[in-house]
């Protein structure tokens, strides 16, 4: 026996509620799954990481997953992203693996399991994304004053954002019964719109569980938990004494959101039954659909990235001005 799950037309941040609804069906499946992809035309890094996480769960239950009706364009893209590793293809256009001969600039779906891998992974992905910007030479000589190249300046805010999100997912998300949570990451540079899109999705405890009991969390609802986590200097660790072997400042998410805003970009955050979109509606995911964990989509405009210094966007430490005062 197998159940058929119909993939929506768009599997992306702009229709994140739909993507979560479908992923929930995959997560709830108790028998083999046939994904009907005949309507699917577009998936972005957020959609890809959600799908990757949901399929991983199905495989961990030894379910067999087939996909049918996948069109050549979107199918080729998703295959290059390694989303369908382990999935059987039926009634699909034959998809050739054409990793390098297209202008779109993908960074394959990657699962990260260990905190010790975060720095290296974030650096590798950021370099891979910026390496696909046309006209940027990684080997140009550095600026004499700053010691930085344009390439370094472009890499830095992407790398910082990935580090913060991956580290959150491999620490905070692993609370309670979620000790073996994983995180999936994917990224893409869209040449025509000059936008970088990232997706980072974990299957951990979610914001509400990690901030439960935090004095800033007035109502125990998923949306309130997302908005509380985004406030500067809110941290489960610092304020609630969780993980007391290390001290977090509660500045990572705030700074990542500021980077997205500073570059003229946007963020979409999912957790539980809540969806926060910095560009539009925030509220609930479609009835009955929840994401157990946290999924974050980030968008950066390439033109603004080199002018974005994350250190200047870090929230102030109480009482310490960002620029040292001079008394002369
Ligand atoms: N992926 C996640 N899963 C569960 N809870 C999370 C996740 N990411 C963040 N949080 C919650 O949101 C809070 C704020 O996150 P943020 O990254 O801003 O601060 P922090 O990680 O505590 O400190 P810092 O980032 O400065 O080291 C966290 O302390 C945690 O309670
Ligand atoms: Mg953090």
Tab-separated table of C-alpha atoms and ligand atoms in Angstrom:
chain	number	residue	atom	x	y	z
A	1	UNK	CA	0.000	0.000	0.000
A	2	UNK	CA	1.124	3.564	-0.690
A	3	UNK	CA	-0.413	6.954	-0.171
A	4	UNK	CA	-0.229	9.674	-2.789
A	5	UNK	CA	0.763	13.170	-1.717
A	6	UNK	CA	0.325	15.946	-4.247
A	7	UNK	CA	3.130	18.510	-4.271
A	8	UNK	CA	1.911	22.092	-4.725
A	9	UNK	CA	2.851	24.345	-7.647
A	10	UNK	CA	5.287	26.368	-5.503
A	11	UNK	CA	7.413	24.877	-2.774
A	12	UNK	CA	8.973	28.066	-1.501
A	13	UNK	CA	9.162	30.783	1.146
A	14	UNK	CA	6.375	32.791	-0.474
A	15	UNK	CA	4.027	29.827	-0.101
A	16	UNK	CA	5.662	28.367	3.004
A	17	UNK	CA	2.315	27.414	4.563
A	18	UNK	CA	1.581	25.084	1.649
A	19	UNK	CA	5.026	23.545	1.812
A	20	UNK	CA	4.595	22.825	5.530
A	21	UNK	CA	1.156	21.313	4.934
A	22	UNK	CA	2.621	18.840	2.455
A	23	UNK	CA	5.658	18.081	4.634
A	24	UNK	CA	3.342	17.294	7.537
A	25	UNK	CA	1.650	14.675	5.363
A	26	UNK	CA	5.033	13.126	4.580
A	27	UNK	CA	5.955	13.148	8.277
A	28	UNK	CA	2.639	11.568	9.269
A	29	UNK	CA	2.751	8.843	6.598
A	30	UNK	CA	2.684	5.289	7.897
A	31	UNK	CA	2.916	3.594	4.526
A	32	UNK	CA	5.019	4.051	1.386
A	33	UNK	CA	4.634	7.423	-0.293
A	34	UNK	CA	4.087	8.450	-3.889
A	35	UNK	CA	4.779	12.136	-4.429
A	36	UNK	CA	2.766	13.461	-7.343
A	37	UNK	CA	4.877	16.304	-8.742
A	38	UNK	CA	2.842	17.053	-11.860
A	39	UNK	CA	1.841	20.508	-10.533
A	40	UNK	CA	5.265	21.444	-9.191
A	41	UNK	CA	6.968	24.260	-11.087
A	42	UNK	CA	9.250	25.942	-8.581
A	43	UNK	CA	11.147	25.180	-5.385
A	44	UNK	CA	13.505	27.508	-3.524
A	45	UNK	CA	16.106	26.782	-0.814
A	46	UNK	CA	13.537	26.926	2.010
A	47	UNK	CA	11.247	24.484	0.188
A	48	UNK	CA	14.193	22.236	-0.560
A	49	UNK	CA	15.362	22.084	3.050
A	50	UNK	CA	11.807	21.390	4.279
A	51	UNK	CA	11.402	18.617	1.739
A	52	UNK	CA	14.853	17.220	2.539
A	53	UNK	CA	14.034	17.101	6.260
A	54	UNK	CA	10.620	15.490	5.685
A	55	UNK	CA	12.012	12.847	3.315
A	56	UNK	CA	14.810	12.049	5.757
A	57	UNK	CA	12.133	11.289	8.359
A	58	UNK	CA	10.239	9.021	5.966
A	59	UNK	CA	13.439	7.110	5.144
A	60	UNK	CA	14.247	6.747	8.827
A	61	UNK	CA	10.956	4.808	9.140
A	62	UNK	CA	12.033	2.617	6.198
A	63	UNK	CA	9.241	3.949	4.021
A	64	UNK	CA	9.735	3.775	0.289
A	65	UNK	CA	9.242	7.074	-1.532
A	66	UNK	CA	8.461	7.385	-5.231
A	67	UNK	CA	7.996	10.523	-7.230
A	68	UNK	CA	5.889	10.752	-10.357
A	69	UNK	CA	5.095	13.427	-12.911
A	70	UNK	CA	8.222	15.488	-12.216
A	71	UNK	CA	8.877	17.897	-15.098
A	72	UNK	CA	12.341	18.089	-16.564
A	73	UNK	CA	13.169	21.652	-15.497
A	74	UNK	CA	12.223	21.555	-11.854
A	75	UNK	CA	13.249	17.894	-11.676
A	76	UNK	CA	16.746	18.626	-12.943
A	77	UNK	CA	17.062	21.442	-10.446
A	78	UNK	CA	15.898	19.353	-7.502
A	79	UNK	CA	18.142	16.490	-8.506
A	80	UNK	CA	21.143	18.775	-8.673
A	81	UNK	CA	20.164	19.889	-5.181
A	82	UNK	CA	20.273	16.223	-4.086
A	83	UNK	CA	16.788	16.458	-2.581
A	84	UNK	CA	15.623	13.184	-4.019
A	85	UNK	CA	18.492	11.021	-2.915
A	86	UNK	CA	16.917	7.598	-2.301
A	87	UNK	CA	13.637	8.455	-4.049
A	88	UNK	CA	12.470	6.242	-6.963
A	89	UNK	CA	11.441	8.061	-10.114
A	90	UNK	CA	8.333	6.825	-11.918
A	91	UNK	CA	6.606	8.389	-14.881
A	92	UNK	CA	9.035	11.307	-14.864
A	93	UNK	CA	10.824	12.914	-17.769
A	94	UNK	CA	14.295	11.401	-17.898
A	95	UNK	CA	16.414	13.856	-15.981
A	96	UNK	CA	20.059	14.058	-16.815
A	97	UNK	CA	22.410	15.212	-14.134
A	98	UNK	CA	23.713	18.515	-15.482
A	99	UNK	CA	25.510	19.928	-12.515
A	100	UNK	CA	27.576	22.598	-14.131
A	101	UNK	CA	26.061	23.661	-17.383
A	102	UNK	CA	23.342	26.013	-16.198
A	103	UNK	CA	23.484	29.632	-15.169
A	104	UNK	CA	21.528	29.144	-11.961
A	105	UNK	CA	23.803	28.971	-9.017
A	106	UNK	CA	22.909	26.280	-6.573
A	107	UNK	CA	24.427	25.150	-3.386
A	108	UNK	CA	23.344	21.577	-2.791
A	109	UNK	CA	21.158	20.519	0.078
A	110	UNK	CA	23.475	19.782	2.997
A	111	UNK	CA	22.687	18.208	6.338
A	112	UNK	CA	24.764	19.296	9.309
A	113	UNK	CA	24.896	17.068	12.391
A	114	UNK	CA	27.662	18.432	14.587
A	115	UNK	CA	28.313	21.882	16.044
A	116	UNK	CA	31.992	21.355	15.271
A	117	UNK	CA	31.112	21.321	11.533
A	118	UNK	CA	29.212	24.630	11.596
A	119	UNK	CA	32.062	27.071	10.916
A	120	UNK	CA	33.517	25.050	8.076
A	121	UNK	CA	30.117	24.409	6.465
A	122	UNK	CA	29.011	28.039	6.738
A	123	UNK	CA	32.275	29.214	5.185
A	124	UNK	CA	32.154	26.657	2.383
A	125	UNK	CA	28.561	27.479	1.462
A	126	UNK	CA	29.067	31.255	1.625
A	127	UNK	CA	32.167	31.004	-0.591
A	128	UNK	CA	30.299	28.734	-3.028
A	129	UNK	CA	27.395	31.204	-3.291
A	130	UNK	CA	29.570	34.304	-3.736
A	131	UNK	CA	31.796	32.378	-6.145
A	132	UNK	CA	28.795	32.323	-8.474
A	133	UNK	CA	28.377	36.116	-8.562
A	134	UNK	CA	29.488	37.219	-12.018
A	135	UNK	CA	32.458	39.587	-12.100
A	136	UNK	CA	33.786	38.848	-8.617
A	137	UNK	CA	37.390	37.693	-8.428
A	138	UNK	CA	38.247	35.786	-5.249
A	139	UNK	CA	41.935	36.299	-5.949
A	140	UNK	CA	41.971	40.081	-6.353
A	141	UNK	CA	44.487	41.817	-4.084
A	142	UNK	CA	42.991	43.056	-0.791
A	143	UNK	CA	42.222	46.707	-0.128
A	144	UNK	CA	45.365	48.263	1.386
A	145	UNK	CA	43.526	50.063	4.191
A	146	UNK	CA	41.190	47.322	5.357
A	147	UNK	CA	43.023	44.194	4.247
A	148	UNK	CA	39.715	42.863	2.838
A	149	UNK	CA	38.800	41.955	-0.718
A	150	UNK	CA	35.335	42.606	-2.171
A	151	UNK	CA	34.930	38.827	-2.168
A	152	UNK	CA	35.581	38.710	1.603
A	153	UNK	CA	33.042	41.475	2.213
A	154	UNK	CA	30.388	39.602	0.255
A	155	UNK	CA	31.110	36.288	1.950
A	156	UNK	CA	31.120	37.644	5.489
A	157	UNK	CA	27.423	38.504	6.082
A	158	UNK	CA	26.274	35.263	4.426
A	159	UNK	CA	28.727	33.220	6.443
A	160	UNK	CA	27.775	34.954	9.704
A	161	UNK	CA	24.062	34.340	9.067
A	162	UNK	CA	24.580	30.677	8.229
A	163	UNK	CA	26.782	30.171	11.297
A	164	UNK	CA	24.220	31.691	13.629
A	165	UNK	CA	21.282	29.731	12.237
A	166	UNK	CA	23.168	26.423	12.084
A	167	UNK	CA	24.535	26.837	15.568
A	168	UNK	CA	21.094	27.647	16.977
A	169	UNK	CA	19.723	24.537	15.310
A	170	UNK	CA	22.418	22.272	16.733
A	171	UNK	CA	22.212	23.685	20.270
A	172	UNK	CA	18.854	25.212	21.253
A	173	UNK	CA	16.828	22.947	18.965
A	174	UNK	CA	18.226	19.824	20.647
A	175	UNK	CA	16.420	20.335	23.938
A	176	UNK	CA	14.267	17.748	25.658
A	177	UNK	CA	13.486	14.747	23.521
A	178	UNK	CA	15.009	16.424	20.461
A	179	UNK	CA	18.626	15.550	21.210
A	180	UNK	CA	19.151	13.993	17.806
A	181	UNK	CA	17.697	16.869	15.755
A	182	UNK	CA	19.476	17.717	12.506
A	183	UNK	CA	19.621	20.796	10.344
A	184	UNK	CA	19.439	21.100	6.561
A	185	UNK	CA	20.786	24.038	4.595
A	186	UNK	CA	20.617	25.074	0.946
A	187	UNK	CA	21.337	28.286	-0.925
A	188	UNK	CA	21.078	29.832	-4.330
A	189	UNK	CA	22.122	32.999	-6.127
A	190	UNK	CA	19.479	34.184	-8.608
A	191	UNK	CA	21.295	36.040	-11.346
A	192	UNK	CA	18.365	37.824	-12.918
A	193	UNK	CA	17.096	39.384	-9.690
A	194	UNK	CA	20.574	39.500	-8.058
A	195	UNK	CA	19.200	37.933	-4.904
A	196	UNK	CA	20.775	35.349	-2.611
A	197	UNK	CA	18.292	32.968	-0.988
A	198	UNK	CA	19.123	30.668	1.904
A	199	UNK	CA	17.034	28.019	3.623
A	200	UNK	CA	17.922	26.559	7.037
A	201	UNK	CA	15.535	23.991	8.517
A	202	UNK	CA	15.784	21.910	11.670
A	203	UNK	CA	13.539	19.252	13.153
A	204	UNK	CA	14.171	20.167	16.779
A	205	UNK	CA	12.073	21.475	19.664
A	206	UNK	CA	11.014	24.793	18.079
A	207	UNK	CA	11.066	28.311	19.564
A	208	UNK	CA	8.146	27.833	21.922
A	209	UNK	CA	9.715	24.889	23.744
A	210	UNK	CA	13.094	26.568	24.057
A	211	UNK	CA	11.691	29.879	25.330
A	212	UNK	CA	8.970	28.423	27.542
A	213	UNK	CA	9.177	30.222	30.870
A	214	UNK	CA	11.084	33.204	29.461
A	215	UNK	CA	9.776	36.417	31.071
A	216	UNK	CA	9.604	38.168	27.683
A	217	UNK	CA	7.251	35.484	26.323
A	218	UNK	CA	3.866	36.828	27.339
A	219	UNK	CA	1.651	34.256	25.622
A	220	UNK	CA	2.594	30.625	25.107
A	221	UNK	CA	1.975	30.637	21.380
A	222	UNK	CA	4.335	29.774	18.546
A	223	UNK	CA	4.093	33.190	16.878
A	224	UNK	CA	4.834	34.987	20.151
A	225	UNK	CA	7.812	32.682	20.646
A	226	UNK	CA	9.227	33.543	17.190
A	227	UNK	CA	8.806	37.282	17.794
A	228	UNK	CA	10.331	36.999	21.270
A	229	UNK	CA	13.370	35.129	19.918
A	230	UNK	CA	13.933	37.963	17.428
A	231	UNK	CA	14.200	40.576	20.175
A	232	UNK	CA	17.750	41.647	20.960
A	233	UNK	CA	19.315	39.935	23.939
A	234	UNK	CA	16.634	37.302	24.410
A	235	UNK	CA	18.209	33.895	24.962
A	236	UNK	CA	16.994	30.706	26.610
A	237	UNK	CA	20.517	30.102	27.731
A	238	UNK	CA	21.424	33.532	29.134
A	239	UNK	CA	18.049	34.228	30.713
A	240	UNK	CA	16.785	30.801	31.733
A	241	UNK	CA	20.061	29.175	32.680
A	242	UNK	CA	19.739	26.465	30.042
A	243	UNK	CA	23.012	24.969	28.765
A	244	UNK	CA	24.761	26.587	31.679
A	245	UNK	CA	28.129	25.395	30.470
A	246	UNK	CA	28.198	28.272	27.984
A	247	UNK	CA	26.762	31.746	27.805
A	248	UNK	CA	24.849	33.061	24.820
A	249	UNK	CA	24.164	36.740	24.369
A	250	UNK	CA	20.861	36.457	22.540
A	251	UNK	CA	22.098	38.532	19.601
A	252	UNK	CA	22.408	36.009	16.759
A	253	UNK	CA	18.896	36.043	15.356
A	254	UNK	CA	18.475	39.782	15.845
A	255	UNK	CA	21.641	40.426	13.867
A	256	UNK	CA	20.711	37.983	11.096
A	257	UNK	CA	17.365	39.760	10.674
A	258	UNK	CA	19.153	43.121	10.606
A	259	UNK	CA	21.503	41.847	7.895
A	260	UNK	CA	18.536	40.764	5.757
A	261	UNK	CA	16.841	44.139	6.258
A	262	UNK	CA	20.063	46.083	5.650
A	263	UNK	CA	20.533	44.415	2.293
A	264	UNK	CA	16.956	45.210	1.279
A	265	UNK	CA	16.061	41.541	1.715
A	266	UNK	CA	13.554	39.636	3.770
A	267	UNK	CA	13.071	36.702	6.115
A	268	UNK	CA	10.391	34.079	6.580
A	269	UNK	CA	10.423	32.054	9.794
A	270	UNK	CA	8.335	28.983	10.544
A	271	UNK	CA	7.968	27.196	13.842
A	272	UNK	CA	5.103	25.072	15.140
A	273	UNK	CA	1.908	26.452	13.640
A	274	UNK	CA	3.301	29.966	13.168
A	275	UNK	CA	4.783	31.795	10.212
A	276	UNK	CA	6.472	35.182	10.414
A	277	UNK	CA	7.181	37.026	7.173
A	278	UNK	CA	9.074	40.313	7.483
A	279	UNK	CA	7.534	41.429	4.190
A	280	UNK	CA	3.956	40.513	4.724
A	281	UNK	CA	1.550	38.469	6.692
A	282	UNK	CA	2.510	36.834	9.970
A	283	UNK	CA	0.147	34.385	11.609
A	284	UNK	CA	-0.731	30.732	11.463
A	285	UNK	CA	0.183	28.067	8.944
A	286	UNK	CA	-2.808	26.404	7.223
A	287	UNK	CA	-5.085	24.499	9.585
A	288	UNK	CA	-3.583	21.252	10.812
A	289	UNK	CA	-0.116	21.919	9.431
A	290	UNK	CA	2.767	22.449	11.778
A	291	UNK	CA	6.520	22.353	11.454
A	292	UNK	CA	8.118	20.545	14.370
A	293	UNK	CA	11.273	22.610	14.600
A	294	UNK	CA	12.402	25.856	13.031
A	295	UNK	CA	12.708	26.753	9.354
A	296	UNK	CA	14.205	30.047	8.232
A	297	UNK	CA	14.342	31.550	4.740
A	298	UNK	CA	16.641	34.530	4.213
A	299	UNK	CA	16.928	36.789	1.224
A	300	UNK	CA	19.814	39.211	0.616
A	301	UNK	CA	20.179	41.672	-2.239
A	302	UNK	CA	23.586	41.203	-3.723
A	303	UNK	CA	24.209	44.917	-4.374
A	304	UNK	CA	23.918	45.751	-0.678
A	305	UNK	CA	25.864	42.811	0.675
A	306	UNK	CA	29.345	44.271	0.338
A	307	UNK	CA	28.198	47.334	2.300
A	308	UNK	CA	26.829	45.214	5.146
A	309	UNK	CA	29.153	44.883	8.110
A	310	UNK	CA	27.495	42.563	10.622
A	311	UNK	CA	29.609	43.946	13.486
A	312	UNK	CA	27.906	47.302	13.108
A	313	UNK	CA	24.515	45.601	13.296
A	314	UNK	CA	25.151	43.647	16.502
A	315	UNK	CA	22.894	44.812	19.350
A	316	UNK	CA	24.708	46.830	22.001
A	317	UNK	CA	25.863	45.084	25.115
A	318	UNK	CA	24.065	46.885	27.963
A	319	UNK	CA	25.940	49.987	29.039
A	320	UNK	CA	28.823	49.558	26.588
A	321	UNK	CA	28.707	51.930	23.615
A	322	UNK	CA	29.646	50.414	20.273
A	323	UNK	CA	32.260	53.114	19.656
A	324	UNK	CA	34.601	53.535	22.630
A	325	UNK	CA	34.267	56.999	24.185
A	326	UNK	CA	37.396	59.126	24.256
A	327	UNK	CA	37.994	61.423	27.211
A	328	UNK	CA	40.661	63.936	26.271
B	1	LIG	N1	16.583	26.579	15.907
B	1	LIG	C1	16.094	26.886	17.119
B	1	LIG	N2	15.313	25.999	17.806
B	1	LIG	C2	14.806	26.305	19.026
B	1	LIG	N3	14.994	27.506	19.624
B	1	LIG	C3	15.751	28.417	19.003
B	1	LIG	C4	16.335	28.163	17.723
B	1	LIG	N4	17.023	29.271	17.347
B	1	LIG	C5	16.886	30.147	18.342
B	1	LIG	N5	16.121	29.655	19.346
B	1	LIG	C6	15.708	30.340	20.574
B	1	LIG	O1	15.770	31.737	20.342
B	1	LIG	C7	16.692	32.341	21.265
B	1	LIG	C8	17.360	33.511	20.623
B	1	LIG	O2	18.267	33.058	19.612
B	1	LIG	P1	19.549	33.923	19.291
B	1	LIG	O3	20.339	33.245	18.247
B	1	LIG	O4	19.141	35.327	19.027
B	1	LIG	O5	20.327	33.943	20.685
B	1	LIG	P2	21.256	32.849	21.355
B	1	LIG	O6	21.565	31.759	20.413
B	1	LIG	O7	20.656	32.465	22.667
B	1	LIG	O8	22.570	33.698	21.641
B	1	LIG	P3	23.705	34.086	20.565
B	1	LIG	O9	23.122	33.873	19.210
B	1	LIG	O10	24.015	35.514	20.845
B	1	LIG	O11	24.842	33.142	20.860
B	1	LIG	C9	17.608	31.202	21.690
B	1	LIG	O12	18.228	31.441	22.951
B	1	LIG	C10	16.637	30.025	21.740
B	1	LIG	O13	15.858	30.064	22.910
B	2	LIG	MG1	22.154	32.113	18.495
